[in-house]
mmCIF file of C-alpha atoms and ligand atoms in Angstrom:
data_model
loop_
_atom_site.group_PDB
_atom_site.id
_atom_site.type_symbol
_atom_site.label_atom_id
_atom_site.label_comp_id
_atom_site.label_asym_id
_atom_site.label_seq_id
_atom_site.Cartn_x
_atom_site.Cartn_y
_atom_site.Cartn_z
ATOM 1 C CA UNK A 1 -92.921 -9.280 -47.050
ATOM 2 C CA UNK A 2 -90.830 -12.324 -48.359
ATOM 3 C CA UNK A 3 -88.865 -14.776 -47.171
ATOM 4 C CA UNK A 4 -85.288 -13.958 -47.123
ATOM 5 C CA UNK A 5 -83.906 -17.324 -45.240
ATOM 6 C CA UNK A 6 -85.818 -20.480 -44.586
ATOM 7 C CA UNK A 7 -87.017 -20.668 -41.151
ATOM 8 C CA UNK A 8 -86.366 -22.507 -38.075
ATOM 9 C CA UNK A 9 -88.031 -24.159 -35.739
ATOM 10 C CA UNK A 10 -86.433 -24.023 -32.236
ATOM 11 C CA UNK A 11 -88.005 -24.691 -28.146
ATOM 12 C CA UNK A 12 -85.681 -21.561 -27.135
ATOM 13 C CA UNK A 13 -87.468 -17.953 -27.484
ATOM 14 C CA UNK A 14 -85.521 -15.362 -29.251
ATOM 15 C CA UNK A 15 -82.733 -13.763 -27.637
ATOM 16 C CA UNK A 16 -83.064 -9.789 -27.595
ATOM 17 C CA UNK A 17 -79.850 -7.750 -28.295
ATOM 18 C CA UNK A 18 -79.333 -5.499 -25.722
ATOM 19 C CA UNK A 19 -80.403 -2.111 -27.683
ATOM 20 C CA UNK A 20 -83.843 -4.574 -28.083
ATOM 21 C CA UNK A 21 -83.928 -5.440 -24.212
ATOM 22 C CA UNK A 22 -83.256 -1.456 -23.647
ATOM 23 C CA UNK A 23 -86.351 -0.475 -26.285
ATOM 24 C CA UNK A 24 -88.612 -3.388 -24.543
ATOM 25 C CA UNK A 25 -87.436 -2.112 -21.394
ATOM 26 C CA UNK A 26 -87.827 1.463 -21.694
ATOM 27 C CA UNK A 27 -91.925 0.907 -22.164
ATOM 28 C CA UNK A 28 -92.928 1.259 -18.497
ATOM 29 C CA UNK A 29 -96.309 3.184 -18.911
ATOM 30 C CA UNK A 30 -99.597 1.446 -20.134
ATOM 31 C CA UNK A 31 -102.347 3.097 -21.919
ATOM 32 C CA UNK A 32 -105.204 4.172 -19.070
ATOM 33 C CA UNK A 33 -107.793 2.305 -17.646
ATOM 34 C CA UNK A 34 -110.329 3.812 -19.687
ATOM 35 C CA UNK A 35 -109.091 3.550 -22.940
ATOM 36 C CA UNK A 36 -108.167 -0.615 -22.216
ATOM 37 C CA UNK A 37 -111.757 -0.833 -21.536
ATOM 38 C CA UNK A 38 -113.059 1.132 -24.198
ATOM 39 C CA UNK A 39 -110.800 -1.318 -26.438
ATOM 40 C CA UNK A 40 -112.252 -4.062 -24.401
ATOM 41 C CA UNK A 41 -116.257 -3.405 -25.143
ATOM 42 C CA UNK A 42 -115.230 -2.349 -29.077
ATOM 43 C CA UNK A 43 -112.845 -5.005 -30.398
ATOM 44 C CA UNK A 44 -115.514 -6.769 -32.372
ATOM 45 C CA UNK A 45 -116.175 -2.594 -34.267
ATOM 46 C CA UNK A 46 -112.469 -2.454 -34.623
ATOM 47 C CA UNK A 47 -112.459 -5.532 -36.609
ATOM 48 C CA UNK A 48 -115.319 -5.188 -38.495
ATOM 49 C CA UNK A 49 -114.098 -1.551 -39.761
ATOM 50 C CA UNK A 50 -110.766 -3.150 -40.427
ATOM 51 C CA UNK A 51 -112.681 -5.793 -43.236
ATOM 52 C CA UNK A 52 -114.934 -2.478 -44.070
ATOM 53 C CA UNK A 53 -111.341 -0.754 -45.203
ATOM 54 C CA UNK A 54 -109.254 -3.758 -46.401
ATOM 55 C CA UNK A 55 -112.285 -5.894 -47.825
ATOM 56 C CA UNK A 56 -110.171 -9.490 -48.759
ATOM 57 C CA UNK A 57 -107.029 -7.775 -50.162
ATOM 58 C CA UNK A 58 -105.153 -7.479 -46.666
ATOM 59 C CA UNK A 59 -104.022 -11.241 -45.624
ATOM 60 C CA UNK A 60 -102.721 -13.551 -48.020
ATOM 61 C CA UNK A 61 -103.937 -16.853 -48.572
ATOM 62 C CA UNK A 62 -102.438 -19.109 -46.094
ATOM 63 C CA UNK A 63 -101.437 -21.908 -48.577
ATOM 64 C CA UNK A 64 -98.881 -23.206 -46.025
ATOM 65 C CA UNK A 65 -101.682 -24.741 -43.537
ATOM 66 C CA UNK A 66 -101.472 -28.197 -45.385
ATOM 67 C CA UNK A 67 -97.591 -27.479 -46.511
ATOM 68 C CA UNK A 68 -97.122 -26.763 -42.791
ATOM 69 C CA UNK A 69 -99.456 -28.893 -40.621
ATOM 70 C CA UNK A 70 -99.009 -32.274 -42.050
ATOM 71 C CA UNK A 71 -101.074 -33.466 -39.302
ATOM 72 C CA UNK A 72 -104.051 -32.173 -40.862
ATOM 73 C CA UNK A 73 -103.756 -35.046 -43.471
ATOM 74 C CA UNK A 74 -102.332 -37.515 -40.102
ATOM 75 C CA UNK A 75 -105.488 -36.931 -38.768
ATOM 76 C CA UNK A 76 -107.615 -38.968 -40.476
ATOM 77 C CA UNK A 77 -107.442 -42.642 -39.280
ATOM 78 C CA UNK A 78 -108.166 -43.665 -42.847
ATOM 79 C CA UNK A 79 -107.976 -42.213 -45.779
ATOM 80 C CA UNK A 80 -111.674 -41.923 -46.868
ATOM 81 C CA UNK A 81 -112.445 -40.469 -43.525
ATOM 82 C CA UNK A 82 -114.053 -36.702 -44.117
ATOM 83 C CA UNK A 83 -112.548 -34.457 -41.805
ATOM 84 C CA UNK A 84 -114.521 -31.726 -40.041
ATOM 85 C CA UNK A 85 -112.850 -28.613 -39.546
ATOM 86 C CA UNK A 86 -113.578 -26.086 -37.020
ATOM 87 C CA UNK A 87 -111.736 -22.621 -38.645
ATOM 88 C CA UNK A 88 -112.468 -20.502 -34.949
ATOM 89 C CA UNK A 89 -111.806 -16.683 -36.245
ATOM 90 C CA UNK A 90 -111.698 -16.885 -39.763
ATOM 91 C CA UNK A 91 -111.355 -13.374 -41.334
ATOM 92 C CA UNK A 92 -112.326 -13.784 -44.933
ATOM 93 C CA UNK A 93 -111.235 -17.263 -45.373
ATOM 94 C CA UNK A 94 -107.717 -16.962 -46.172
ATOM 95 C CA UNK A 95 -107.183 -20.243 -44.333
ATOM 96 C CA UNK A 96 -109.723 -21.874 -45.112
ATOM 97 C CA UNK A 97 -110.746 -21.836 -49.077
ATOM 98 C CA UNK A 98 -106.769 -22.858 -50.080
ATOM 99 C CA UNK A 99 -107.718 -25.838 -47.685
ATOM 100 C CA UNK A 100 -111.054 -26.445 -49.307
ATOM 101 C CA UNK A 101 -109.220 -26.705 -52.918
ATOM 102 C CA UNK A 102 -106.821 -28.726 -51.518
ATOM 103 C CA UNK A 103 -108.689 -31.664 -49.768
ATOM 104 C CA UNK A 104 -112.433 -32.287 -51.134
ATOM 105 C CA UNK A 105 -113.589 -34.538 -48.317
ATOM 106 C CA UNK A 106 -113.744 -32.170 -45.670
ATOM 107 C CA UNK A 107 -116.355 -30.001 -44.371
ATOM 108 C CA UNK A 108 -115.519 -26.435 -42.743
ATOM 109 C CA UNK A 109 -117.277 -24.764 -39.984
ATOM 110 C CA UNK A 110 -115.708 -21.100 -39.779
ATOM 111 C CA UNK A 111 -116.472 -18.395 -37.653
ATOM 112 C CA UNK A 112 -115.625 -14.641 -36.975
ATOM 113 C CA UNK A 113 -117.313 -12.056 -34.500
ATOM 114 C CA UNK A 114 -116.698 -9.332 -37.871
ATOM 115 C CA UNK A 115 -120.102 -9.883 -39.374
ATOM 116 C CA UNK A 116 -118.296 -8.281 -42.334
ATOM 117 C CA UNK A 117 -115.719 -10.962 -42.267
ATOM 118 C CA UNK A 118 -118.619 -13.854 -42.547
ATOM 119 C CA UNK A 119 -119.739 -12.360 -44.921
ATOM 120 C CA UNK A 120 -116.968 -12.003 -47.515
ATOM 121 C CA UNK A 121 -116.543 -15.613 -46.536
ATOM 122 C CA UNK A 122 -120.117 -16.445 -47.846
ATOM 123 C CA UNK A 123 -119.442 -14.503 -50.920
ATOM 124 C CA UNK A 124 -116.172 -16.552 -51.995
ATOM 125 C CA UNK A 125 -117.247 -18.548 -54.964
ATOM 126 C CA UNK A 126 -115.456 -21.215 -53.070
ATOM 127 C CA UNK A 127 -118.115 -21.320 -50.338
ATOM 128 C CA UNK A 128 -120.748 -23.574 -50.955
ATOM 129 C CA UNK A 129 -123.408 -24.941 -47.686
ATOM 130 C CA UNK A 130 -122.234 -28.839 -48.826
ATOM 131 C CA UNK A 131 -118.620 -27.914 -47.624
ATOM 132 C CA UNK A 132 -118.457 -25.031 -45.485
ATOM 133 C CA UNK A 133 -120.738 -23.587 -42.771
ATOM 134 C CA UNK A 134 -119.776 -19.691 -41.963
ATOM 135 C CA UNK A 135 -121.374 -18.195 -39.121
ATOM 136 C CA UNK A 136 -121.066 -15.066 -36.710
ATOM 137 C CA UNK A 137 -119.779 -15.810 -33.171
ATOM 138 C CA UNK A 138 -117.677 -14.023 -30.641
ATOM 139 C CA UNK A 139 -115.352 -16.718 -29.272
ATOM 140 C CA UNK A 140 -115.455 -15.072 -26.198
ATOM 141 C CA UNK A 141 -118.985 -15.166 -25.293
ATOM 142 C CA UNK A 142 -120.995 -16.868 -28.155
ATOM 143 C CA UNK A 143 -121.444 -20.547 -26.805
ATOM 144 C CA UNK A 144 -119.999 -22.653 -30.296
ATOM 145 C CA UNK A 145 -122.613 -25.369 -29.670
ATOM 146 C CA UNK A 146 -125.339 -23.249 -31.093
ATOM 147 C CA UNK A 147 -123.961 -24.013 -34.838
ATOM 148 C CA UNK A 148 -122.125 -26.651 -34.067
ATOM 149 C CA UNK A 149 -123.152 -29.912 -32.700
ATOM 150 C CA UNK A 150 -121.105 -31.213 -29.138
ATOM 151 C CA UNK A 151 -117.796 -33.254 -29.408
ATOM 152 C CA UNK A 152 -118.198 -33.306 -33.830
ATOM 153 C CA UNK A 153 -115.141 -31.145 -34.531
ATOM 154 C CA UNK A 154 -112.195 -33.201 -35.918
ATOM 155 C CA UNK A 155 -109.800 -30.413 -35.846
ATOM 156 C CA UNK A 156 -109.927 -26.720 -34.744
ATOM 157 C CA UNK A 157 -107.514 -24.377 -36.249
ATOM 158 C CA UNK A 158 -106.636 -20.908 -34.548
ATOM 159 C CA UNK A 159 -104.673 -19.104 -36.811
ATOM 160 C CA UNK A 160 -103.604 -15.630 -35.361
ATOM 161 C CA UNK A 161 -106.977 -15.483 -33.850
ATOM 162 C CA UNK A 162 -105.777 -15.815 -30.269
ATOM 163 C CA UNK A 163 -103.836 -12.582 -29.840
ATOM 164 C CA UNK A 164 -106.368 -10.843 -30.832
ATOM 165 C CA UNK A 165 -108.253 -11.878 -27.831
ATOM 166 C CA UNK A 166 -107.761 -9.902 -24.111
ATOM 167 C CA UNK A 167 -105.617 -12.391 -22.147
ATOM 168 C CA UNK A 168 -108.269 -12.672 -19.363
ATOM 169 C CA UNK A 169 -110.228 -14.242 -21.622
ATOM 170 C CA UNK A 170 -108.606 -16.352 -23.809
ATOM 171 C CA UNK A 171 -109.087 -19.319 -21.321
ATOM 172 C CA UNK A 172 -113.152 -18.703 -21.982
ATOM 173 C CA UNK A 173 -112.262 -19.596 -25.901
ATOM 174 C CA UNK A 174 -110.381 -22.674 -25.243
ATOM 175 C CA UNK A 175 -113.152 -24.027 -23.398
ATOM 176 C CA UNK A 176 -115.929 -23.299 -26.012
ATOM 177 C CA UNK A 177 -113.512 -24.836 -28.871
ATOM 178 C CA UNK A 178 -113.052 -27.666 -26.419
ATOM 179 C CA UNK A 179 -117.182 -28.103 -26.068
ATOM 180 C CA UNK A 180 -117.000 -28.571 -29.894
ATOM 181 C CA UNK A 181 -114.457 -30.864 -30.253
ATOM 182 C CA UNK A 182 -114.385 -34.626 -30.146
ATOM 183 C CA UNK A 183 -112.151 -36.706 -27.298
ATOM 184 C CA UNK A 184 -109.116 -37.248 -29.524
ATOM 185 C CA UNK A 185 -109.279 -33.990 -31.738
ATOM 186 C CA UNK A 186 -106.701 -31.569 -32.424
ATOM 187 C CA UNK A 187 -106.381 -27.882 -32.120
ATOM 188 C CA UNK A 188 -103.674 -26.692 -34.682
ATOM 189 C CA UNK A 189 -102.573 -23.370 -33.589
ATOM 190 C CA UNK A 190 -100.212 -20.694 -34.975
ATOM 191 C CA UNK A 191 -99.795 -16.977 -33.631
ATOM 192 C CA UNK A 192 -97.161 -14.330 -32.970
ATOM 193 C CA UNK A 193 -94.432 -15.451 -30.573
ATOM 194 C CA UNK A 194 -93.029 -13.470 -27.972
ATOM 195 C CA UNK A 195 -89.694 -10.827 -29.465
ATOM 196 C CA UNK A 196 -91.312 -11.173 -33.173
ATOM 197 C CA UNK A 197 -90.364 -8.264 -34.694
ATOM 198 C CA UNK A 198 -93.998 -6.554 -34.472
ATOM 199 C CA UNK A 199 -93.623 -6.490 -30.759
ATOM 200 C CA UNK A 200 -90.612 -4.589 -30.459
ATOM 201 C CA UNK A 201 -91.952 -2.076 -33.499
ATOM 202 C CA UNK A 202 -94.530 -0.729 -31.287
ATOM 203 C CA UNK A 203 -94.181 2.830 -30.275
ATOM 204 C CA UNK A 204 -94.529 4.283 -26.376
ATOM 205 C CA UNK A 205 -98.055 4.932 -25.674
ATOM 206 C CA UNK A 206 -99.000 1.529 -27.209
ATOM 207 C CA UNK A 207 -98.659 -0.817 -24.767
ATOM 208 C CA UNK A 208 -101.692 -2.644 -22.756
ATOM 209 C CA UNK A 209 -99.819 -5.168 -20.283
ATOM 210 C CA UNK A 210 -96.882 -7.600 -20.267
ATOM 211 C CA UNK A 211 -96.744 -8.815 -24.467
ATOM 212 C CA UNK A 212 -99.742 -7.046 -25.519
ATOM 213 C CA UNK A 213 -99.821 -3.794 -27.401
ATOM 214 C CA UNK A 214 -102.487 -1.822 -29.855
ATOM 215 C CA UNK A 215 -102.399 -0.869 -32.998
ATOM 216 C CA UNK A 216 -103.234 2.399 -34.562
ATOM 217 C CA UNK A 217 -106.518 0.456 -35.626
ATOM 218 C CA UNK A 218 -107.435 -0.697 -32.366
ATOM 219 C CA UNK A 219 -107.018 -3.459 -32.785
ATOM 220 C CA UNK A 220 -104.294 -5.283 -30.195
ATOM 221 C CA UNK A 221 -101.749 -8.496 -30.427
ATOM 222 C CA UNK A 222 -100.593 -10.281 -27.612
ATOM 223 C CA UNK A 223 -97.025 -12.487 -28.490
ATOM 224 C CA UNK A 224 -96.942 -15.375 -26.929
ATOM 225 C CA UNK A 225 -94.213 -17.394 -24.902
ATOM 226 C CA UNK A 226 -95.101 -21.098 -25.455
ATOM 227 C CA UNK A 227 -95.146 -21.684 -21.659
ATOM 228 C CA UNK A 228 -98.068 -19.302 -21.294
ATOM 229 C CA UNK A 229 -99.616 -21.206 -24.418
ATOM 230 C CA UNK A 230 -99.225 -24.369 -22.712
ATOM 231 C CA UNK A 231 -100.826 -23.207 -19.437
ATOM 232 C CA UNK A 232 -103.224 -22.039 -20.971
ATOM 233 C CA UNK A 233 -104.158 -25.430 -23.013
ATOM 234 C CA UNK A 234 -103.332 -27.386 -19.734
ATOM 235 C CA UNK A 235 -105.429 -25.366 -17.468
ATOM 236 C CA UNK A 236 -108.378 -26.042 -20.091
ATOM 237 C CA UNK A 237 -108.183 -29.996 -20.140
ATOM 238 C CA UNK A 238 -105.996 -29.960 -23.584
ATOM 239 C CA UNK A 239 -102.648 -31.808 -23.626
ATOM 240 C CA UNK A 240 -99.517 -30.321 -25.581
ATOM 241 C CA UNK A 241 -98.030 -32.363 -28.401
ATOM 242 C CA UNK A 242 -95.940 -29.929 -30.135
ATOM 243 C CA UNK A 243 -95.221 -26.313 -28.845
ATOM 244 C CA UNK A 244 -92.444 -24.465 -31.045
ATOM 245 C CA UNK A 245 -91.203 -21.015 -32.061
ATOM 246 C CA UNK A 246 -91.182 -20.985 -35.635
ATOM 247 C CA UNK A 247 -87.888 -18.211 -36.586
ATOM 248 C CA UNK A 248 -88.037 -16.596 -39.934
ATOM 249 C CA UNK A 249 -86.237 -13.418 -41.267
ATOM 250 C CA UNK A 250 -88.286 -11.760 -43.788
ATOM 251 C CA UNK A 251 -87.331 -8.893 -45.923
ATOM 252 C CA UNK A 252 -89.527 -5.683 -44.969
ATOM 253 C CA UNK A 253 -89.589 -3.565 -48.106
ATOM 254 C CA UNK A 254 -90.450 -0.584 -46.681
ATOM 255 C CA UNK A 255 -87.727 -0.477 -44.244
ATOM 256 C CA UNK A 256 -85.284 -1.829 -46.689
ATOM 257 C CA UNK A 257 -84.300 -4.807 -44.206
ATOM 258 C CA UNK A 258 -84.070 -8.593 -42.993
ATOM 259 C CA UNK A 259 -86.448 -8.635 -39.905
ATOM 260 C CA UNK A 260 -86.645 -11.497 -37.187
ATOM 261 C CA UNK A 261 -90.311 -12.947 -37.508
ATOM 262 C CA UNK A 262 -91.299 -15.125 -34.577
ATOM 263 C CA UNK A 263 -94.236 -17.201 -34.620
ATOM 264 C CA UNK A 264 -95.214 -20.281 -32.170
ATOM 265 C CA UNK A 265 -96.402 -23.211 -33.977
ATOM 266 C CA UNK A 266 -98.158 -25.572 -31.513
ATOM 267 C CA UNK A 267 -100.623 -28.269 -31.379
ATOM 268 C CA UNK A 268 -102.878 -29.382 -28.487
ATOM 269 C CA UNK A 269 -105.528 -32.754 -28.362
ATOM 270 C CA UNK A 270 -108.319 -32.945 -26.400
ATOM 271 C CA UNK A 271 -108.028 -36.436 -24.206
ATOM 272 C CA UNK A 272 -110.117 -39.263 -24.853
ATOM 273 C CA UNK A 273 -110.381 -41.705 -27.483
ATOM 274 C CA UNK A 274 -111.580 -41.057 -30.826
ATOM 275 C CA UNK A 275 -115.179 -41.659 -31.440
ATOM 276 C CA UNK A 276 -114.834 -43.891 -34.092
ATOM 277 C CA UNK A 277 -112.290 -46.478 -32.939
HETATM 278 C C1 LIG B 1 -105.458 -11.723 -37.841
HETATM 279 S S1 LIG B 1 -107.080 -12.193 -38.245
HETATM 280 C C2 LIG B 1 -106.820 -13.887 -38.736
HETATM 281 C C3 LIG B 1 -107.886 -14.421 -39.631
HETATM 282 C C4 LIG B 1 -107.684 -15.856 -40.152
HETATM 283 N N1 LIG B 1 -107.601 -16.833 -39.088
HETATM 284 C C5 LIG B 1 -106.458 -15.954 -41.044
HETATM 285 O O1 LIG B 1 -105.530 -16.671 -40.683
HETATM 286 O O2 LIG B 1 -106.447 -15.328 -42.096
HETATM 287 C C6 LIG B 1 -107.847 -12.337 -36.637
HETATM 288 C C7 LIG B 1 -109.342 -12.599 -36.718
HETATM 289 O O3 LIG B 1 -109.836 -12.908 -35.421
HETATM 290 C C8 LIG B 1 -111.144 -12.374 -35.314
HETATM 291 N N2 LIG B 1 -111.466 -12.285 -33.877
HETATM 292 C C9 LIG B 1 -110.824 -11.567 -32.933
HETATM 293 N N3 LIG B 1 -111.423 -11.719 -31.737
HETATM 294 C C10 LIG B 1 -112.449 -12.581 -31.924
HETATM 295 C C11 LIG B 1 -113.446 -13.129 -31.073
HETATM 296 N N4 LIG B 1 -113.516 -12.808 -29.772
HETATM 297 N N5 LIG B 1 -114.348 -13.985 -31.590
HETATM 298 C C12 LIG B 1 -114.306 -14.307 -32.925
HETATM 299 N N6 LIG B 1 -113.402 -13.804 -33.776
HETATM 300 C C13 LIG B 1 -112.481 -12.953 -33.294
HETATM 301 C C14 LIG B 1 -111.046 -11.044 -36.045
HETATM 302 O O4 LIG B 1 -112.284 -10.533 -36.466
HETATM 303 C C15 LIG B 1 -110.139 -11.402 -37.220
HETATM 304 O O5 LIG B 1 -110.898 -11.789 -38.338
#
C-alpha cells in the first residue's frame, strides 16, 4: 500500500457511512466459546508460524518512528544522554534496526513471545549485544524484570503489539512495561484505531467481541477507540499526554482503491521524576 493523501491527525474517531454502520452492524454472532479459547492458549503458535511463513519480508521497516515520534529525540534531557529503549513485541525488528542506524547512543531491549521472531532479530547484521538485547517473553505472563533491570527503561515503544493481545489482558502488559520503566519515562504507542479500514474488511464468522476480530491466520486485532486506550493507561498508573487518531487514505492495489486507514497515535508517562534530575 501507498500513501495516496497525507494524513491527519484528528481527537474525533471516524465517522462510518451508513452502508459501513449497516456492514458493522449486521455482525451480531461471535465465533464460539471454544474456538476464542483455543485462540486464547495458541496465539504465541499462531505467531510464530506466521514468522515461519513470512520470515522478515512481511512488515516494512518502520522508518517513520523517529520521522513520527519526535519525542524520541525530546526525550533526552541532554543531548549526550544514551537512551534506553524498551521495543515490547518486536517482530523481526522492523522498528527497531531503522532506529538503531539512526541514533548511535541508544541501547535496545526488544522482545517477542515468537521465538522465531527473536531470532531473526539476532540474526540482523544490525544486532550487535553492545546495542541491542533481544529476548523471548510473553508480555502477558513473562515478568519483564527478568532481562531487564526495575525502573531502567527510558522509553517503551508498542508498535501494533497491543491488538494483538486479548483485551482482558492487556491491562497485565501495561503493568509489566510499567515495572520496567523509570518515573518520568514514556511509552510511545501506535496501533489500529477503531473504523480503520481492516475492521470493517472482516468477513461474518470473524468476529471475537466488540472491535476485535481474527484473521484467517489466527491471529486477531483489536481497533482501538482512544478512550479505551486511555483507561486503560489510567487504570495502570500512566498519565496521557497525547492520544490521537492518525487518518490516512492509502491506495490498496489489489482492490484498485483509496482506503480510510485509521491508526491512534498516543503517548503515555509514567509519574515521577526522572532519575537523573
Ligand atoms: C504486528 S506485529 C508488530 C511487530 C513490531 N512491533 C513492528 O512494528 O514491526 C505484532 C507482534 O506482537 C507479538 N506479540 C503478540 N502478542 C504478544 C505477547 N503476548 N507477548 C509478546 N509479544 C507478542 C507478535 O509475535 C508480533 O511479533
Amino acid at each position: 500500500m501507498s500513501s495516496c493523501d497525507g494524513q491527519t491527525k484528528t481527537s474525533a474517531a471516524r465517522v462510518l457511512t451508513q452502508e459501513e454502520l449497516d456492514r458493522l452492524g449486521s455482525e451480531r454472532t461471535l465465533v464460539s466459546d471454544f474456538k476464542q479459547m483455543k485462540l486464547e492458549k495458541e496465539a504465541q503458535k499462531n505467531w510464530d508460524l506466521f514468522y515461519k511463513r513470512n520470515t522478515t519480508n512481511f512488515f516494512k521497516d518502520r522508518h517513520w518512528t523517529t520521522r513520527e515520534f519526535e519525542e524520541l529525540k525530546a526525550c533526552r534531557e541532554f543531548e549526550s544522554q544514551k537512551l534506553v529503549l524498551l521495543e515490547a513485541g518486536c517482530g523481526v525488528g522492523n522498528c527497531i534496526f531503522p532506529l538503531l542506524e539512526d541514533d548511535l547512543n541508544i541501547f535496545v531491549y526488544a522482545c517477542d513471545f515468537s521465538p522465531r521472531a527473536v531470532e531473526f532479530v539476532k540474526q540482523n547484521p544490525l544486532y550487535c549485544p553492545e546495542r541491542c538485547c533481544a529476548f523471548q517473553c510473553d508480555l502477558t505472563k513473562d515478568d519483564l524484570m527478568e532481562n531487564v533491570p526495575e525502573g531502567s527503561v527510558d522509553v517503551v515503544t508498542l508498535i501494533f503489539v497491543l491488538s494483538a493481545v486479548h483485551p482482558d489482558k492487556m491491562k497485565l502488559v501495561l503493568e509489566n512495561i510499567n515495572k520496567v520503566l523509570k518515573p518520568g519515562g514514556i511509552v510511545l504507542f501506535r496501533d489500529y484505531g477503531l473504523h480503520d479500514h481492516a475492521m470493517l474488511r472482516f468477513k461474518s464468522g470473524n468476529k471475537l467481541g466488540e472491535n476485535f476480530y481474527v484473521r484467517q491466520d489466527g491471529t486477531r486485532s483489536y481497533f482501538f477507540s482512544k478512550e479505551f486506550l486511555a483507561e486503560l493507561f489510567e487504570e495502570t498508573g500512566f498519565q496521557s499526554v497525547a492520544n490521537d487518531y492518525v487518518l490516512r487514505e492509502t491506495v490498496n492495489k489489489k482492490e484498485g482503491l483509496c482506503v480510510p486507514r485509521v491508526f491512534l497515535q498516543s503517548k503515555f508517562t509514567k509519574p515521577g521524576q526522572s532519575q537523573s534530575s
